[in-house]
GROMACS .gro file of C-alpha atoms in nm:
model
  207
    1UNK     CA    1  -3.409  -2.209  -2.557
    2UNK     CA    2  -3.045  -2.152  -2.641
    3UNK     CA    3  -2.928  -2.463  -2.455
    4UNK     CA    4  -3.187  -2.673  -2.632
    5UNK     CA    5  -3.072  -2.543  -2.966
    6UNK     CA    6  -2.712  -2.635  -2.883
    7UNK     CA    7  -2.812  -2.988  -2.778
    8UNK     CA    8  -3.006  -3.037  -3.098
    9UNK     CA    9  -2.708  -2.925  -3.301
   10UNK     CA   10  -2.467  -3.156  -3.119
   11UNK     CA   11  -2.690  -3.460  -3.164
   12UNK     CA   12  -2.618  -3.528  -3.534
   13UNK     CA   13  -2.246  -3.478  -3.478
   14UNK     CA   14  -2.237  -3.748  -3.209
   15UNK     CA   15  -2.445  -3.976  -3.428
   16UNK     CA   16  -2.204  -3.928  -3.715
   17UNK     CA   17  -1.905  -4.005  -3.494
   18UNK     CA   18  -2.073  -4.317  -3.355
   19UNK     CA   19  -2.170  -4.441  -3.699
   20UNK     CA   20  -1.821  -4.381  -3.833
   21UNK     CA   21  -1.689  -4.616  -3.565
   22UNK     CA   22  -1.969  -4.876  -3.561
   23UNK     CA   23  -2.043  -4.927  -3.929
   24UNK     CA   24  -1.690  -5.037  -4.033
   25UNK     CA   25  -1.663  -5.250  -3.720
   26UNK     CA   26  -1.992  -5.432  -3.784
   27UNK     CA   27  -1.911  -5.491  -4.151
   28UNK     CA   28  -1.571  -5.629  -4.054
   29UNK     CA   29  -1.724  -5.873  -3.807
   30UNK     CA   30  -1.979  -5.984  -4.066
   31UNK     CA   31  -1.717  -6.082  -4.323
   32UNK     CA   32  -1.496  -6.256  -4.066
   33UNK     CA   33  -1.656  -6.604  -4.109
   34UNK     CA   34  -1.612  -6.588  -4.486
   35UNK     CA   35  -1.247  -6.494  -4.442
   36UNK     CA   36  -1.208  -6.803  -4.224
   37UNK     CA   37  -1.365  -7.019  -4.495
   38UNK     CA   38  -1.125  -6.877  -4.752
   39UNK     CA   39  -0.831  -6.950  -4.524
   40UNK     CA   40  -0.951  -7.309  -4.473
   41UNK     CA   41  -0.986  -7.364  -4.848
   42UNK     CA   42  -0.638  -7.229  -4.927
   43UNK     CA   43  -0.434  -7.358  -4.634
   44UNK     CA   44  -0.313  -7.717  -4.685
   45UNK     CA   45  -0.431  -7.956  -4.415
   46UNK     CA   46  -0.159  -8.172  -4.256
   47UNK     CA   47  -0.157  -8.529  -4.389
   48UNK     CA   48  -0.100  -8.835  -4.168
   49UNK     CA   49  -0.043  -9.198  -4.267
   50UNK     CA   50  -0.122  -9.522  -4.089
   51UNK     CA   51   0.181  -9.753  -4.079
   52UNK     CA   52   0.117 -10.074  -3.893
   53UNK     CA   53  -0.144  -9.920  -3.668
   54UNK     CA   54   0.072  -9.619  -3.579
   55UNK     CA   55  -0.012  -9.273  -3.714
   56UNK     CA   56   0.277  -9.072  -3.853
   57UNK     CA   57   0.301  -8.738  -4.021
   58UNK     CA   58   0.327  -8.818  -4.390
   59UNK     CA   59   0.554  -8.525  -4.471
   60UNK     CA   60   0.811  -8.499  -4.198
   61UNK     CA   61   0.888  -8.138  -4.280
   62UNK     CA   62   0.669  -7.862  -4.141
   63UNK     CA   63   0.581  -7.705  -4.475
   64UNK     CA   64   0.209  -7.770  -4.435
   65UNK     CA   65   0.199  -7.610  -4.091
   66UNK     CA   66   0.400  -7.311  -4.206
   67UNK     CA   67   0.181  -7.275  -4.516
   68UNK     CA   68  -0.129  -7.244  -4.298
   69UNK     CA   69   0.032  -6.961  -4.103
   70UNK     CA   70   0.155  -6.788  -4.417
   71UNK     CA   71  -0.187  -6.806  -4.578
   72UNK     CA   72  -0.346  -6.656  -4.268
   73UNK     CA   73  -0.087  -6.378  -4.267
   74UNK     CA   74  -0.139  -6.300  -4.636
   75UNK     CA   75  -0.520  -6.305  -4.617
   76UNK     CA   76  -0.526  -6.097  -4.299
   77UNK     CA   77  -0.298  -5.829  -4.442
   78UNK     CA   78  -0.490  -5.819  -4.770
   79UNK     CA   79  -0.833  -5.789  -4.609
   80UNK     CA   80  -0.699  -5.535  -4.359
   81UNK     CA   81  -0.549  -5.315  -4.630
   82UNK     CA   82  -0.865  -5.328  -4.842
   83UNK     CA   83  -1.098  -5.257  -4.550
   84UNK     CA   84  -0.873  -4.979  -4.422
   85UNK     CA   85  -0.861  -4.817  -4.765
   86UNK     CA   86  -1.240  -4.834  -4.798
   87UNK     CA   87  -1.289  -4.686  -4.452
   88UNK     CA   88  -1.045  -4.407  -4.532
   89UNK     CA   89  -1.226  -4.336  -4.860
   90UNK     CA   90  -1.559  -4.318  -4.676
   91UNK     CA   91  -1.460  -4.138  -4.355
   92UNK     CA   92  -1.120  -3.993  -4.444
   93UNK     CA   93  -0.884  -3.978  -4.145
   94UNK     CA   94  -1.158  -3.991  -3.881
   95UNK     CA   95  -1.005  -4.127  -3.562
   96UNK     CA   96  -1.320  -4.313  -3.443
   97UNK     CA   97  -1.344  -4.502  -3.772
   98UNK     CA   98  -0.980  -4.610  -3.752
   99UNK     CA   99  -1.007  -4.716  -3.386
  100UNK     CA  100  -1.333  -4.905  -3.437
  101UNK     CA  101  -1.208  -5.079  -3.747
  102UNK     CA  102  -0.877  -5.178  -3.587
  103UNK     CA  103  -1.044  -5.324  -3.277
  104UNK     CA  104  -1.301  -5.508  -3.488
  105UNK     CA  105  -1.024  -5.642  -3.713
  106UNK     CA  106  -0.860  -5.814  -3.417
  107UNK     CA  107  -1.190  -5.976  -3.314
  108UNK     CA  108  -1.258  -6.067  -3.676
  109UNK     CA  109  -0.920  -6.239  -3.700
  110UNK     CA  110  -1.007  -6.458  -3.402
  111UNK     CA  111  -1.346  -6.538  -3.553
  112UNK     CA  112  -1.185  -6.624  -3.887
  113UNK     CA  113  -0.937  -6.857  -3.719
  114UNK     CA  114  -1.216  -7.033  -3.528
  115UNK     CA  115  -1.433  -7.075  -3.838
  116UNK     CA  116  -1.142  -7.198  -4.047
  117UNK     CA  117  -1.049  -7.459  -3.787
  118UNK     CA  118  -1.411  -7.576  -3.754
  119UNK     CA  119  -1.454  -7.613  -4.130
  120UNK     CA  120  -1.130  -7.808  -4.167
  121UNK     CA  121  -1.108  -8.187  -4.116
  122UNK     CA  122  -1.138  -8.316  -3.757
  123UNK     CA  123  -0.834  -8.348  -3.531
  124UNK     CA  124  -0.603  -8.642  -3.590
  125UNK     CA  125  -0.728  -8.813  -3.274
  126UNK     CA  126  -1.075  -8.830  -3.427
  127UNK     CA  127  -0.973  -8.889  -3.788
  128UNK     CA  128  -0.717  -9.165  -3.726
  129UNK     CA  129  -0.949  -9.442  -3.593
  130UNK     CA  130  -1.074  -9.661  -3.876
  131UNK     CA  131  -0.793  -9.563  -4.114
  132UNK     CA  132  -0.665  -9.862  -4.310
  133UNK     CA  133  -0.300  -9.964  -4.296
  134UNK     CA  134  -0.101  -9.757  -4.544
  135UNK     CA  135  -0.385  -9.510  -4.596
  136UNK     CA  136  -0.344  -9.138  -4.541
  137UNK     CA  137  -0.585  -8.901  -4.374
  138UNK     CA  138  -0.607  -8.523  -4.347
  139UNK     CA  139  -0.620  -8.359  -4.007
  140UNK     CA  140  -0.729  -8.026  -3.871
  141UNK     CA  141  -0.544  -7.711  -3.968
  142UNK     CA  142  -0.414  -7.488  -3.693
  143UNK     CA  143  -0.259  -7.147  -3.652
  144UNK     CA  144   0.079  -7.216  -3.495
  145UNK     CA  145   0.175  -6.853  -3.430
  146UNK     CA  146  -0.097  -6.664  -3.243
  147UNK     CA  147   0.077  -6.335  -3.314
  148UNK     CA  148  -0.052  -6.363  -3.671
  149UNK     CA  149  -0.393  -6.260  -3.538
  150UNK     CA  150  -0.253  -5.908  -3.557
  151UNK     CA  151  -0.210  -5.928  -3.934
  152UNK     CA  152  -0.563  -5.799  -3.999
  153UNK     CA  153  -0.545  -5.491  -3.771
  154UNK     CA  154  -0.190  -5.423  -3.887
  155UNK     CA  155  -0.320  -5.419  -4.245
  156UNK     CA  156  -0.584  -5.163  -4.145
  157UNK     CA  157  -0.330  -4.934  -3.981
  158UNK     CA  158  -0.089  -4.978  -4.271
  159UNK     CA  159  -0.354  -4.866  -4.519
  160UNK     CA  160  -0.444  -4.563  -4.309
  161UNK     CA  161  -0.083  -4.456  -4.257
  162UNK     CA  162   0.008  -4.493  -4.624
  163UNK     CA  163  -0.301  -4.309  -4.747
  164UNK     CA  164  -0.262  -4.026  -4.498
  165UNK     CA  165   0.107  -3.989  -4.583
  166UNK     CA  166   0.039  -4.001  -4.955
  167UNK     CA  167  -0.278  -3.793  -4.985
  168UNK     CA  168  -0.284  -3.563  -4.683
  169UNK     CA  169   0.027  -3.365  -4.769
  170UNK     CA  170   0.081  -3.029  -4.592
  171UNK     CA  171  -0.013  -2.731  -4.803
  172UNK     CA  172   0.286  -2.560  -4.961
  173UNK     CA  173   0.327  -2.180  -4.940
  174UNK     CA  174   0.168  -2.000  -5.230
  175UNK     CA  175   0.401  -1.888  -5.505
  176UNK     CA  176   0.173  -1.596  -5.591
  177UNK     CA  177   0.316  -1.397  -5.299
  178UNK     CA  178   0.659  -1.375  -5.464
  179UNK     CA  179   0.564  -1.145  -5.758
  180UNK     CA  180   0.389  -0.915  -5.513
  181UNK     CA  181   0.711  -0.882  -5.315
  182UNK     CA  182   0.902  -0.814  -5.637
  183UNK     CA  183   0.652  -0.548  -5.735
  184UNK     CA  184   0.684  -0.384  -5.394
  185UNK     CA  185   1.062  -0.381  -5.424
  186UNK     CA  186   1.040  -0.244  -5.774
  187UNK     CA  187   0.798   0.024  -5.659
  188UNK     CA  188   1.030   0.130  -5.381
  189UNK     CA  189   1.317   0.145  -5.630
  190UNK     CA  190   1.113   0.368  -5.861
  191UNK     CA  191   1.020   0.599  -5.577
  192UNK     CA  192   1.382   0.634  -5.471
  193UNK     CA  193   1.490   0.698  -5.830
  194UNK     CA  194   1.220   0.964  -5.865
  195UNK     CA  195   1.342   1.139  -5.551
  196UNK     CA  196   1.700   1.160  -5.680
  197UNK     CA  197   1.638   1.442  -5.938
  198UNK     CA  198   1.466   1.650  -5.669
  199UNK     CA  199   1.767   1.620  -5.444
  200UNK     CA  200   1.994   1.720  -5.734
  201UNK     CA  201   1.783   2.026  -5.813
  202UNK     CA  202   1.785   2.139  -5.450
  203UNK     CA  203   2.161   2.110  -5.433
  204UNK     CA  204   2.196   2.320  -5.750
  205UNK     CA  205   1.966   2.591  -5.614
  206UNK     CA  206   2.155   2.600  -5.288
  207UNK     CA  207   2.479   2.646  -5.471
   0.00000   0.00000   0.00000
């Protein structure tokens, strides 16, 4: 009977730990496609122009490509910080919630990149045919630096670290103990001062 009682008591604890890891992870994966749509709507698509039957990049600088990467970095960090702060508010500094959310954030970043690329214009090889001479056409956006996929999980960890450092401060020693020590010292001083007349009287009697 005792072992059964222990198993029953441990059950809800394991369920709570599992839910603290699964719920943030599932919610993160659910919002990943919408994050990809937001990235596609904000990131400028590269523009090409048809000059005499040849397709050239309209803007020879790489500002449009860099802008797509910067937008993905900014959105990933922002969503990661917000989701990490919400998870901390709900589960505090539970390690399963942080691990589950961080792992799901990396998968969500890959999903967001895939959705953003799919919702953008087709690749230049498909968009260029049929373009009139002198006309411009938009091509597919792309994430040039794959390391930016870490922006979302880094945002989660950054939120956790900042909140733990700012809110979970170590408890300071109580100041109430100091007056007690003073009172003890004062009491000892009074006792010693009270013993002094007795010693004086004994010395007078002995003389």
